[in-house]
mmCIF file of C-alpha atoms in Angstrom:
data_model
loop_
_atom_site.group_PDB
_atom_site.id
_atom_site.type_symbol
_atom_site.label_atom_id
_atom_site.label_comp_id
_atom_site.label_asym_id
_atom_site.label_seq_id
_atom_site.Cartn_x
_atom_site.Cartn_y
_atom_site.Cartn_z
ATOM 1 C CA MET A 1 -6.618 -80.033 -7.004
ATOM 2 C CA ALA A 2 -6.135 -77.146 -9.440
ATOM 3 C CA PHE A 3 -3.372 -77.180 -11.996
ATOM 4 C CA LYS A 4 -0.555 -74.674 -11.676
ATOM 5 C CA PRO A 5 -1.104 -71.851 -14.462
ATOM 6 C CA SER A 6 1.319 -72.291 -17.242
ATOM 7 C CA LYS A 7 4.145 -69.809 -16.983
ATOM 8 C CA ARG A 8 4.887 -69.888 -20.946
ATOM 9 C CA LYS A 9 1.089 -69.504 -22.193
ATOM 10 C CA LYS A 10 -0.259 -65.956 -22.461
ATOM 11 C CA HIS A 11 -3.495 -65.417 -20.641
ATOM 12 C CA ASN A 12 -5.791 -63.082 -22.067
ATOM 13 C CA ILE A 13 -7.126 -61.359 -19.361
ATOM 14 C CA ASP A 14 -8.652 -58.099 -20.304
ATOM 15 C CA ARG A 15 -6.995 -55.472 -17.811
ATOM 16 C CA VAL A 16 -9.053 -52.361 -17.859
ATOM 17 C CA GLU A 17 -6.771 -49.320 -18.179
ATOM 18 C CA ALA A 18 -7.212 -47.069 -15.431
ATOM 19 C CA LYS A 19 -7.197 -43.504 -16.159
ATOM 20 C CA LEU A 20 -6.611 -40.477 -13.912
ATOM 21 C CA SER A 21 -9.626 -37.805 -14.310
ATOM 22 C CA LEU A 22 -7.534 -34.579 -14.397
ATOM 23 C CA ASN A 23 -10.699 -32.094 -15.001
ATOM 24 C CA SER A 24 -11.651 -31.609 -11.335
ATOM 25 C CA MET A 25 -8.054 -30.742 -10.266
ATOM 26 C CA MET A 26 -7.521 -28.530 -13.525
ATOM 27 C CA ASP A 27 -10.667 -26.737 -12.185
ATOM 28 C CA ILE A 28 -9.111 -26.117 -8.798
ATOM 29 C CA PHE A 29 -5.965 -25.134 -10.186
ATOM 30 C CA ILE A 30 -7.370 -22.377 -12.386
ATOM 31 C CA ILE A 31 -9.507 -21.179 -9.683
ATOM 32 C CA ILE A 32 -6.229 -20.768 -7.296
ATOM 33 C CA LEU A 33 -4.430 -19.419 -10.109
ATOM 34 C CA LEU A 34 -7.115 -16.628 -11.129
ATOM 35 C CA PHE A 35 -7.260 -15.862 -7.476
ATOM 36 C CA LEU A 36 -3.651 -15.328 -7.257
ATOM 37 C CA LEU A 37 -3.359 -13.260 -10.020
ATOM 38 C CA LYS A 38 -6.259 -11.065 -9.159
ATOM 39 C CA THR A 39 -5.026 -10.368 -5.689
ATOM 40 C CA TYR A 40 -1.491 -9.708 -6.870
ATOM 41 C CA SER A 41 -2.390 -7.131 -9.389
ATOM 42 C CA ALA A 42 -5.307 -5.234 -8.087
ATOM 43 C CA HIS A 43 -5.657 -5.231 -4.170
ATOM 44 C CA GLY A 44 -1.931 -5.126 -2.989
ATOM 45 C CA SER A 45 -2.416 -7.834 -0.532
ATOM 46 C CA PHE A 46 0.726 -9.348 -1.584
ATOM 47 C CA LEU A 47 3.908 -7.671 -1.670
ATOM 48 C CA PRO A 48 7.099 -8.807 -3.788
ATOM 49 C CA GLN A 49 9.950 -9.873 -1.492
ATOM 50 C CA ASN A 50 12.593 -7.118 -1.156
ATOM 51 C CA LYS A 51 15.239 -6.570 1.212
ATOM 52 C CA ASN A 52 15.059 -2.893 0.428
ATOM 53 C CA LEU A 53 11.385 -2.316 0.862
ATOM 54 C CA GLN A 54 10.129 -3.425 4.432
ATOM 55 C CA LEU A 55 7.019 -1.578 4.938
ATOM 56 C CA PRO A 56 6.577 0.025 8.501
ATOM 57 C CA THR A 57 4.191 -1.930 10.743
ATOM 58 C CA ALA A 58 0.942 -0.011 12.211
ATOM 59 C CA ALA A 59 -2.276 -1.456 13.364
ATOM 60 C CA ILE A 60 -4.274 0.641 10.994
ATOM 61 C CA ARG A 61 -7.252 -0.910 9.104
ATOM 62 C CA ASN A 62 -8.194 1.389 6.358
ATOM 63 C CA HIS A 63 -7.795 -0.149 2.914
ATOM 64 C CA VAL A 64 -5.024 1.106 0.600
ATOM 65 C CA ASN A 65 -7.036 3.114 -2.328
ATOM 66 C CA VAL A 66 -6.085 2.517 -5.659
ATOM 67 C CA GLY A 67 -4.264 5.224 -6.913
ATOM 68 C CA LEU A 68 -0.818 5.670 -8.379
ATOM 69 C CA GLU A 69 1.975 3.758 -7.032
ATOM 70 C CA LEU A 70 5.056 5.295 -5.626
ATOM 71 C CA VAL A 71 7.758 2.961 -4.358
ATOM 72 C CA ALA A 72 10.671 4.782 -2.118
ATOM 73 C CA THR A 73 13.282 1.792 -1.369
ATOM 74 C CA SER A 74 16.683 2.718 0.307
ATOM 75 C CA GLU A 75 18.205 2.586 -2.834
ATOM 76 C CA THR A 76 15.765 3.508 -5.816
ATOM 77 C CA ILE A 77 12.387 5.809 -6.116
ATOM 78 C CA PHE A 78 9.994 3.960 -8.569
ATOM 79 C CA VAL A 79 6.594 5.031 -10.112
ATOM 80 C CA GLU A 80 4.401 2.481 -11.317
ATOM 81 C CA LYS A 81 7.288 0.003 -11.340
ATOM 82 C CA GLN A 82 9.431 1.948 -13.413
ATOM 83 C CA PRO A 83 12.778 3.484 -11.578
ATOM 84 C CA VAL A 84 12.947 6.888 -11.502
ATOM 85 C CA VAL A 85 15.821 8.367 -9.556
ATOM 86 C CA ARG A 86 18.351 6.589 -7.273
ATOM 87 C CA MET A 87 18.068 7.532 -3.505
ATOM 88 C CA GLN A 88 21.972 8.263 -3.273
ATOM 89 C CA ASP A 89 21.705 10.988 -5.892
ATOM 90 C CA VAL A 90 18.727 12.429 -3.649
ATOM 91 C CA ASN A 91 20.883 12.321 -0.413
ATOM 92 C CA LEU A 92 23.980 13.851 -1.983
ATOM 93 C CA GLU A 93 21.603 16.722 -3.150
ATOM 94 C CA LYS A 94 23.003 16.963 -6.592
ATOM 95 C CA SER A 95 21.863 19.976 -8.332
ATOM 96 C CA HIS A 96 20.048 18.235 -11.394
ATOM 97 C CA VAL A 97 18.113 15.941 -8.895
ATOM 98 C CA VAL A 98 17.185 18.317 -5.971
ATOM 99 C CA ALA A 99 16.038 21.761 -6.097
ATOM 100 C CA ASP A 100 13.836 23.710 -3.470
ATOM 101 C CA GLY A 101 13.203 20.381 -1.654
ATOM 102 C CA ILE A 102 11.726 19.033 -4.827
ATOM 103 C CA ILE A 103 13.213 15.792 -6.555
ATOM 104 C CA LEU A 104 13.087 16.928 -10.115
ATOM 105 C CA PRO A 105 13.127 13.629 -11.780
ATOM 106 C CA LEU A 106 10.147 12.448 -10.048
ATOM 107 C CA PHE A 107 8.703 15.702 -10.328
ATOM 108 C CA ARG A 108 8.883 15.195 -14.238
ATOM 109 C CA VAL A 109 7.500 11.896 -14.113
ATOM 110 C CA LEU A 110 4.285 12.604 -11.698
ATOM 111 C CA HIS A 111 3.631 15.810 -13.668
ATOM 112 C CA THR A 112 3.460 13.676 -17.010
ATOM 113 C CA TYR A 113 1.010 11.163 -15.069
ATOM 114 C CA ALA A 114 -0.995 14.364 -13.925
ATOM 115 C CA ILE A 115 -1.412 15.602 -17.226
ATOM 116 C CA LYS A 116 -2.299 12.035 -18.638
ATOM 117 C CA ALA A 117 -4.988 11.967 -15.782
ATOM 118 C CA ASN A 118 -6.399 15.336 -16.611
ATOM 119 C CA LYS A 119 -6.467 14.513 -20.427
ATOM 120 C CA LEU A 120 -8.737 11.415 -19.344
ATOM 121 C CA GLU A 121 -10.790 13.602 -17.150
ATOM 122 C CA LYS A 122 -11.674 16.335 -19.738
ATOM 123 C CA THR A 123 -12.068 13.099 -22.618
ATOM 124 C CA TYR A 124 -13.809 10.423 -20.734
ATOM 125 C CA GLY A 125 -15.018 12.053 -17.410
ATOM 126 C CA ILE A 126 -12.604 9.974 -15.285
ATOM 127 C CA LYS A 127 -12.228 12.230 -12.218
ATOM 128 C CA PHE A 128 -8.517 12.867 -11.330
ATOM 129 C CA THR A 129 -8.325 12.731 -7.403
ATOM 130 C CA GLY A 130 -4.527 13.354 -7.146
ATOM 131 C CA SER A 131 -4.469 10.300 -5.091
ATOM 132 C CA ILE A 132 -0.911 8.486 -4.813
ATOM 133 C CA VAL A 133 -0.055 5.584 -2.469
ATOM 134 C CA ILE A 134 3.496 5.907 -0.917
ATOM 135 C CA LYS A 135 5.239 2.585 -0.251
ATOM 136 C CA ALA A 136 8.145 3.503 1.736
ATOM 137 C CA ASP A 137 10.992 1.727 3.313
ATOM 138 C CA LYS A 138 10.980 1.876 7.054
ATOM 139 C CA ASN A 139 14.373 2.796 7.414
ATOM 140 C CA LEU A 140 13.966 5.976 5.094
ATOM 141 C CA ASP A 141 14.831 9.076 6.539
ATOM 142 C CA TYR A 142 12.112 11.841 7.130
ATOM 143 C CA ARG A 143 13.888 14.200 5.163
ATOM 144 C CA GLU A 144 13.410 12.222 2.101
ATOM 145 C CA LEU A 145 10.185 11.404 2.914
ATOM 146 C CA VAL A 146 9.233 14.862 2.968
ATOM 147 C CA ARG A 147 11.037 15.587 -0.344
ATOM 148 C CA VAL A 148 8.867 12.795 -1.863
ATOM 149 C CA MET A 149 5.824 14.324 -0.349
ATOM 150 C CA GLN A 150 6.566 17.836 -1.428
ATOM 151 C CA THR A 151 7.140 16.591 -4.755
ATOM 152 C CA CYS A 152 3.946 15.012 -4.994
ATOM 153 C CA GLY A 153 2.045 18.002 -3.586
ATOM 154 C CA LYS A 154 3.842 20.041 -6.478
ATOM 155 C CA ALA A 155 2.696 17.430 -9.004
ATOM 156 C CA LYS A 156 -0.498 17.949 -7.935
ATOM 157 C CA TYR A 157 -0.807 14.679 -6.097
ATOM 158 C CA HIS A 158 -2.251 16.027 -2.874
ATOM 159 C CA ASN A 159 -4.142 12.876 -1.896
ATOM 160 C CA ILE A 160 -1.338 10.790 -0.195
ATOM 161 C CA HIS A 161 -1.746 7.442 1.336
ATOM 162 C CA LEU A 162 0.778 5.893 3.222
ATOM 163 C CA ALA A 163 1.199 2.257 2.948
ATOM 164 C CA VAL A 164 1.879 0.366 6.081
ATOM 165 C CA ALA A 165 1.559 -3.302 7.100
ATOM 166 C CA ASN A 166 -0.678 -4.169 9.596
ATOM 167 C CA LYS A 167 0.433 -5.509 12.655
ATOM 168 C CA MET B 1 -21.002 -34.227 -61.242
ATOM 169 C CA ALA B 2 -20.293 -35.405 -57.915
ATOM 170 C CA TYR B 3 -22.607 -37.745 -56.453
ATOM 171 C CA LYS B 4 -24.670 -37.313 -53.265
ATOM 172 C CA PRO B 5 -23.324 -39.181 -50.318
ATOM 173 C CA SER B 6 -25.449 -41.598 -49.061
ATOM 174 C CA GLN B 7 -27.804 -40.741 -46.464
ATOM 175 C CA ARG B 8 -27.753 -44.357 -44.946
ATOM 176 C CA ARG B 9 -24.050 -44.106 -44.183
ATOM 177 C CA SER B 10 -23.057 -42.972 -40.645
ATOM 178 C CA ILE B 11 -19.481 -42.316 -39.675
ATOM 179 C CA GLU B 12 -18.922 -43.360 -36.155
ATOM 180 C CA THR B 13 -16.918 -40.698 -34.264
ATOM 181 C CA LEU B 14 -14.696 -41.825 -31.480
ATOM 182 C CA PRO B 15 -14.824 -39.764 -28.408
ATOM 183 C CA THR B 16 -11.406 -38.013 -28.078
ATOM 184 C CA GLU B 17 -10.143 -36.494 -24.731
ATOM 185 C CA PRO B 18 -7.848 -33.365 -24.584
ATOM 186 C CA ASN B 19 -4.410 -34.230 -22.969
ATOM 187 C CA LEU B 20 -4.356 -32.357 -19.956
ATOM 188 C CA THR B 21 -0.934 -33.117 -18.697
ATOM 189 C CA PRO B 22 1.058 -30.282 -19.866
ATOM 190 C CA ILE B 23 -1.540 -27.788 -18.808
ATOM 191 C CA MET B 24 -1.422 -29.351 -15.432
ATOM 192 C CA ASN B 25 2.230 -29.222 -15.418
ATOM 193 C CA LEU B 26 2.098 -25.563 -16.075
ATOM 194 C CA MET B 27 -0.138 -24.909 -13.294
ATOM 195 C CA VAL B 28 1.872 -26.992 -10.855
ATOM 196 C CA VAL B 29 4.880 -24.790 -11.637
ATOM 197 C CA LEU B 30 3.051 -21.296 -11.796
ATOM 198 C CA ILE B 31 1.292 -21.539 -8.627
ATOM 199 C CA PRO B 32 4.471 -22.084 -6.177
ATOM 200 C CA LEU B 33 6.353 -19.686 -8.116
ATOM 201 C CA LEU B 34 3.308 -17.297 -7.506
ATOM 202 C CA LEU B 35 3.219 -17.830 -3.986
ATOM 203 C CA SER B 36 6.715 -17.988 -3.330
ATOM 204 C CA SER B 37 7.413 -14.534 -4.826
ATOM 205 C CA ALA B 38 4.701 -13.051 -2.572
ATOM 206 C CA GLU B 39 4.434 -12.352 1.091
ATOM 207 C CA PHE B 40 1.281 -12.357 2.587
ATOM 208 C CA VAL B 41 0.920 -8.935 4.223
ATOM 209 C CA LYS B 42 -2.093 -7.006 4.693
ATOM 210 C CA LEU B 43 -1.735 -3.537 3.928
ATOM 211 C CA GLY B 44 -3.218 -0.423 5.566
ATOM 212 C CA ALA B 45 -3.008 3.123 4.518
ATOM 213 C CA ILE B 46 -2.606 6.277 6.494
ATOM 214 C CA GLU B 47 -4.597 9.214 4.637
ATOM 215 C CA LEU B 48 -2.818 12.568 4.628
ATOM 216 C CA ASN B 49 -4.033 15.556 2.539
ATOM 217 C CA LEU B 50 -1.526 18.333 1.565
ATOM 218 C CA PRO B 51 -2.334 21.582 0.801
ATOM 219 C CA PRO B 52 -2.453 22.890 -2.637
ATOM 220 C CA VAL B 53 0.724 24.456 -3.899
ATOM 221 C CA VAL B 54 -1.434 27.404 -5.680
ATOM 222 C CA GLY B 55 -5.044 28.564 -4.831
ATOM 223 C CA PRO B 56 -6.245 29.627 -1.803
ATOM 224 C CA LEU B 57 -4.952 28.048 1.738
ATOM 225 C CA VAL B 58 -8.510 28.434 3.637
ATOM 226 C CA GLU B 59 -12.024 27.459 2.058
ATOM 227 C CA PRO B 60 -14.456 29.840 1.616
ATOM 228 C CA GLY B 61 -16.860 28.079 4.320
ATOM 229 C CA ALA B 62 -13.879 27.769 6.544
ATOM 230 C CA LEU B 63 -13.542 31.615 7.344
ATOM 231 C CA PRO B 64 -12.583 32.659 10.758
ATOM 232 C CA VAL B 65 -15.696 32.796 12.875
ATOM 233 C CA GLU B 66 -15.899 35.548 15.767
ATOM 234 C CA GLY B 67 -15.297 33.994 19.366
ATOM 235 C CA THR B 68 -13.451 31.007 17.694
ATOM 236 C CA LYS B 69 -9.915 30.089 17.883
ATOM 237 C CA HIS B 70 -8.156 27.704 15.594
ATOM 238 C CA LEU B 71 -6.243 25.038 17.409
ATOM 239 C CA GLU B 72 -2.560 24.941 16.789
ATOM 240 C CA LEU B 73 -1.275 21.562 18.043
ATOM 241 C CA SER B 74 2.105 20.275 17.223
ATOM 242 C CA ILE B 75 4.559 17.521 17.903
ATOM 243 C CA PHE B 76 8.280 17.831 17.228
ATOM 244 C CA ILE B 77 10.209 14.530 17.071
ATOM 245 C CA THR B 78 13.593 14.880 17.719
ATOM 246 C CA LYS B 79 16.211 11.990 18.389
ATOM 247 C CA ASP B 80 15.674 11.840 22.213
ATOM 248 C CA SER B 81 12.368 13.467 22.746
ATOM 249 C CA PHE B 82 8.864 14.636 21.953
ATOM 250 C CA VAL B 83 7.904 18.083 22.332
ATOM 251 C CA ILE B 84 4.249 18.843 22.175
ATOM 252 C CA ASN B 85 3.344 22.509 21.420
ATOM 253 C CA SER B 86 0.029 24.087 21.786
ATOM 254 C CA ASN B 87 -1.956 27.463 21.904
ATOM 255 C CA ILE B 88 -4.861 26.129 24.415
ATOM 256 C CA SER B 89 -3.097 27.319 27.225
ATOM 257 C CA THR B 90 0.139 28.418 29.173
ATOM 258 C CA GLU B 91 0.032 25.087 30.900
ATOM 259 C CA PHE B 92 0.251 23.090 27.533
ATOM 260 C CA GLU B 93 2.131 25.715 25.595
ATOM 261 C CA ARG B 94 5.466 23.331 25.445
ATOM 262 C CA ILE B 95 5.642 20.018 26.814
ATOM 263 C CA LYS B 96 8.961 17.911 26.427
ATOM 264 C CA LEU B 97 8.717 14.345 26.865
ATOM 265 C CA LYS B 98 11.240 11.449 26.701
ATOM 266 C CA GLN B 99 10.538 9.040 23.996
ATOM 267 C CA SER B 100 7.833 7.093 25.237
ATOM 268 C CA LEU B 101 4.836 6.620 23.105
ATOM 269 C CA SER B 102 2.473 5.964 26.164
ATOM 270 C CA ASP B 103 3.786 9.281 27.800
ATOM 271 C CA LEU B 104 2.980 10.798 24.519
ATOM 272 C CA GLN B 105 -0.639 9.347 24.259
ATOM 273 C CA GLU B 106 -1.396 10.362 27.707
ATOM 274 C CA HIS B 107 -0.660 13.916 27.404
ATOM 275 C CA LEU B 108 -2.540 14.183 24.292
ATOM 276 C CA TYR B 109 -5.274 12.687 26.118
ATOM 277 C CA GLU B 110 -5.239 15.211 28.664
ATOM 278 C CA ILE B 111 -4.969 18.304 26.185
ATOM 279 C CA LYS B 112 -7.902 16.647 24.232
ATOM 280 C CA THR B 113 -10.030 16.673 27.553
ATOM 281 C CA TYR B 114 -9.126 20.098 28.373
ATOM 282 C CA ILE B 115 -9.637 21.932 24.903
ATOM 283 C CA PRO B 116 -12.105 24.596 25.455
ATOM 284 C CA PRO B 117 -15.283 24.377 23.422
ATOM 285 C CA TYR B 118 -14.692 27.826 21.529
ATOM 286 C CA PHE B 119 -11.409 25.820 19.516
ATOM 287 C CA ARG B 120 -12.042 25.019 16.057
ATOM 288 C CA GLU B 121 -10.456 21.733 14.048
ATOM 289 C CA LYS B 122 -10.108 19.746 17.563
ATOM 290 C CA GLU B 123 -9.025 16.790 15.752
ATOM 291 C CA SER B 124 -6.118 18.326 13.762
ATOM 292 C CA ILE B 125 -2.102 17.680 14.984
ATOM 293 C CA THR B 126 0.910 18.769 12.949
ATOM 294 C CA ILE B 127 3.761 16.448 13.141
ATOM 295 C CA GLN B 128 7.289 17.548 12.607
ATOM 296 C CA ALA B 129 10.548 15.609 12.902
ATOM 297 C CA SER B 130 14.235 16.103 12.616
ATOM 298 C CA ALA B 131 16.367 14.835 9.843
ATOM 299 C CA GLY B 132 17.537 11.254 10.550
ATOM 300 C CA ILE B 133 14.598 10.295 12.149
ATOM 301 C CA LYS B 134 13.244 6.913 10.886
ATOM 302 C CA TYR B 135 9.824 6.372 8.967
ATOM 303 C CA GLN B 136 9.109 3.596 11.216
ATOM 304 C CA LYS B 137 8.965 6.163 14.055
ATOM 305 C CA LEU B 138 6.998 8.493 12.231
ATOM 306 C CA ILE B 139 4.515 6.041 11.730
ATOM 307 C CA ASP B 140 4.499 4.857 15.312
ATOM 308 C CA VAL B 141 3.560 8.321 16.421
ATOM 309 C CA ILE B 142 0.993 9.023 13.874
ATOM 310 C CA GLU B 143 -0.425 5.812 15.070
ATOM 311 C CA SER B 144 -0.436 6.971 18.653
ATOM 312 C CA VAL B 145 -1.676 10.585 18.166
ATOM 313 C CA ARG B 146 -4.929 9.185 16.319
ATOM 314 C CA VAL B 147 -6.270 6.799 18.969
ATOM 315 C CA ILE B 148 -5.678 5.967 22.602
ATOM 316 C CA LYS B 149 -6.747 2.622 24.134
ATOM 317 C CA ILE B 150 -8.250 3.214 27.786
ATOM 318 C CA LYS B 151 -9.671 -0.134 29.455
ATOM 319 C CA ASN B 152 -10.106 -1.871 25.858
ATOM 320 C CA GLU B 153 -11.952 0.909 24.537
ATOM 321 C CA GLU B 154 -10.471 2.931 21.793
ATOM 322 C CA ILE B 155 -10.829 6.905 22.369
ATOM 323 C CA GLU B 156 -10.113 8.893 19.406
ATOM 324 C CA LEU B 157 -7.434 11.582 19.792
ATOM 325 C CA PHE B 158 -6.426 13.532 16.852
ATOM 326 C CA PRO B 159 -7.242 11.592 13.922
ATOM 327 C CA ASP B 160 -6.676 14.292 11.196
ATOM 328 C CA VAL B 161 -2.949 14.252 10.957
ATOM 329 C CA LYS B 162 -0.738 16.876 9.144
ATOM 330 C CA LEU B 163 2.970 16.425 8.158
ATOM 331 C CA SER B 164 5.075 19.862 8.056
ATOM 332 C CA ALA B 165 7.049 20.387 5.185
ATOM 333 C CA GLY B 166 9.845 21.709 7.415
ATOM 334 C CA VAL B 167 12.499 19.229 8.674
ATOM 335 C CA LEU B 168 13.957 20.374 11.873
#
């Protein structure tokens, strides 16, 4: 008959400390993170959630070309994520905002980008294609859209791409 | 003068592992943050080319050719109708439709099949809308005038879409 082990006495049992190896998990996370960051910045497959910017839907499979990004929400017009003009001022056709169908603050910003792009073309040979991607809210009025496009055209951005969400 | 260290002496280096737990914590926070702030939407693009503001509107290679005619086809989107205007024949001079995209496509398909061979730029169409028309409706019309689906086969209608600068 076996004796009952003493409760007082310390039994020197060598317990091996189990360690969780995090290396492989780290690799997975780094790959996912890099993938997410790259897709977010370059391709534009992801869109930041915004109530004021809901793209129209269409079954068009053409890819969005990389170009200057213009976002027209129901509240503000942004160029390269920088706010340029409030849509309310455009709607009210204030004299310092709209003249001859051109949105003046937007024209100034686009013109600056065009000058920079022309300089780059002269200095480094990077061709200025005049391409611009317009991401506009689906409830935007046709009049505002035409104004935005006219302004783009006047600032030498003739190659316009209207971004749509695929159905 | 310092003594030269003995070559027989060897220092045992203990293997050390970097503590990855804080980096893991960062990753666990960053990835859900990126995923939650983004929406999975596949983007497409409709290409439109505007004529340059200055300079000739007609390219040297595109001068009028004798015996040919320039196709002038346009759609006006109003609040309750679509109006198709064309210079093909009196039959297709002005067609007013109720706002049905399938009707519009059918009429455009009819026009496409009817265009006589002496017409140039058979693939271009101009769209104009009245103020108050939503961008989504414009996109729907653009999508409809490009391609028609007949018996699961896509037939190209007028893929070269131009937007008129004027507002009705």
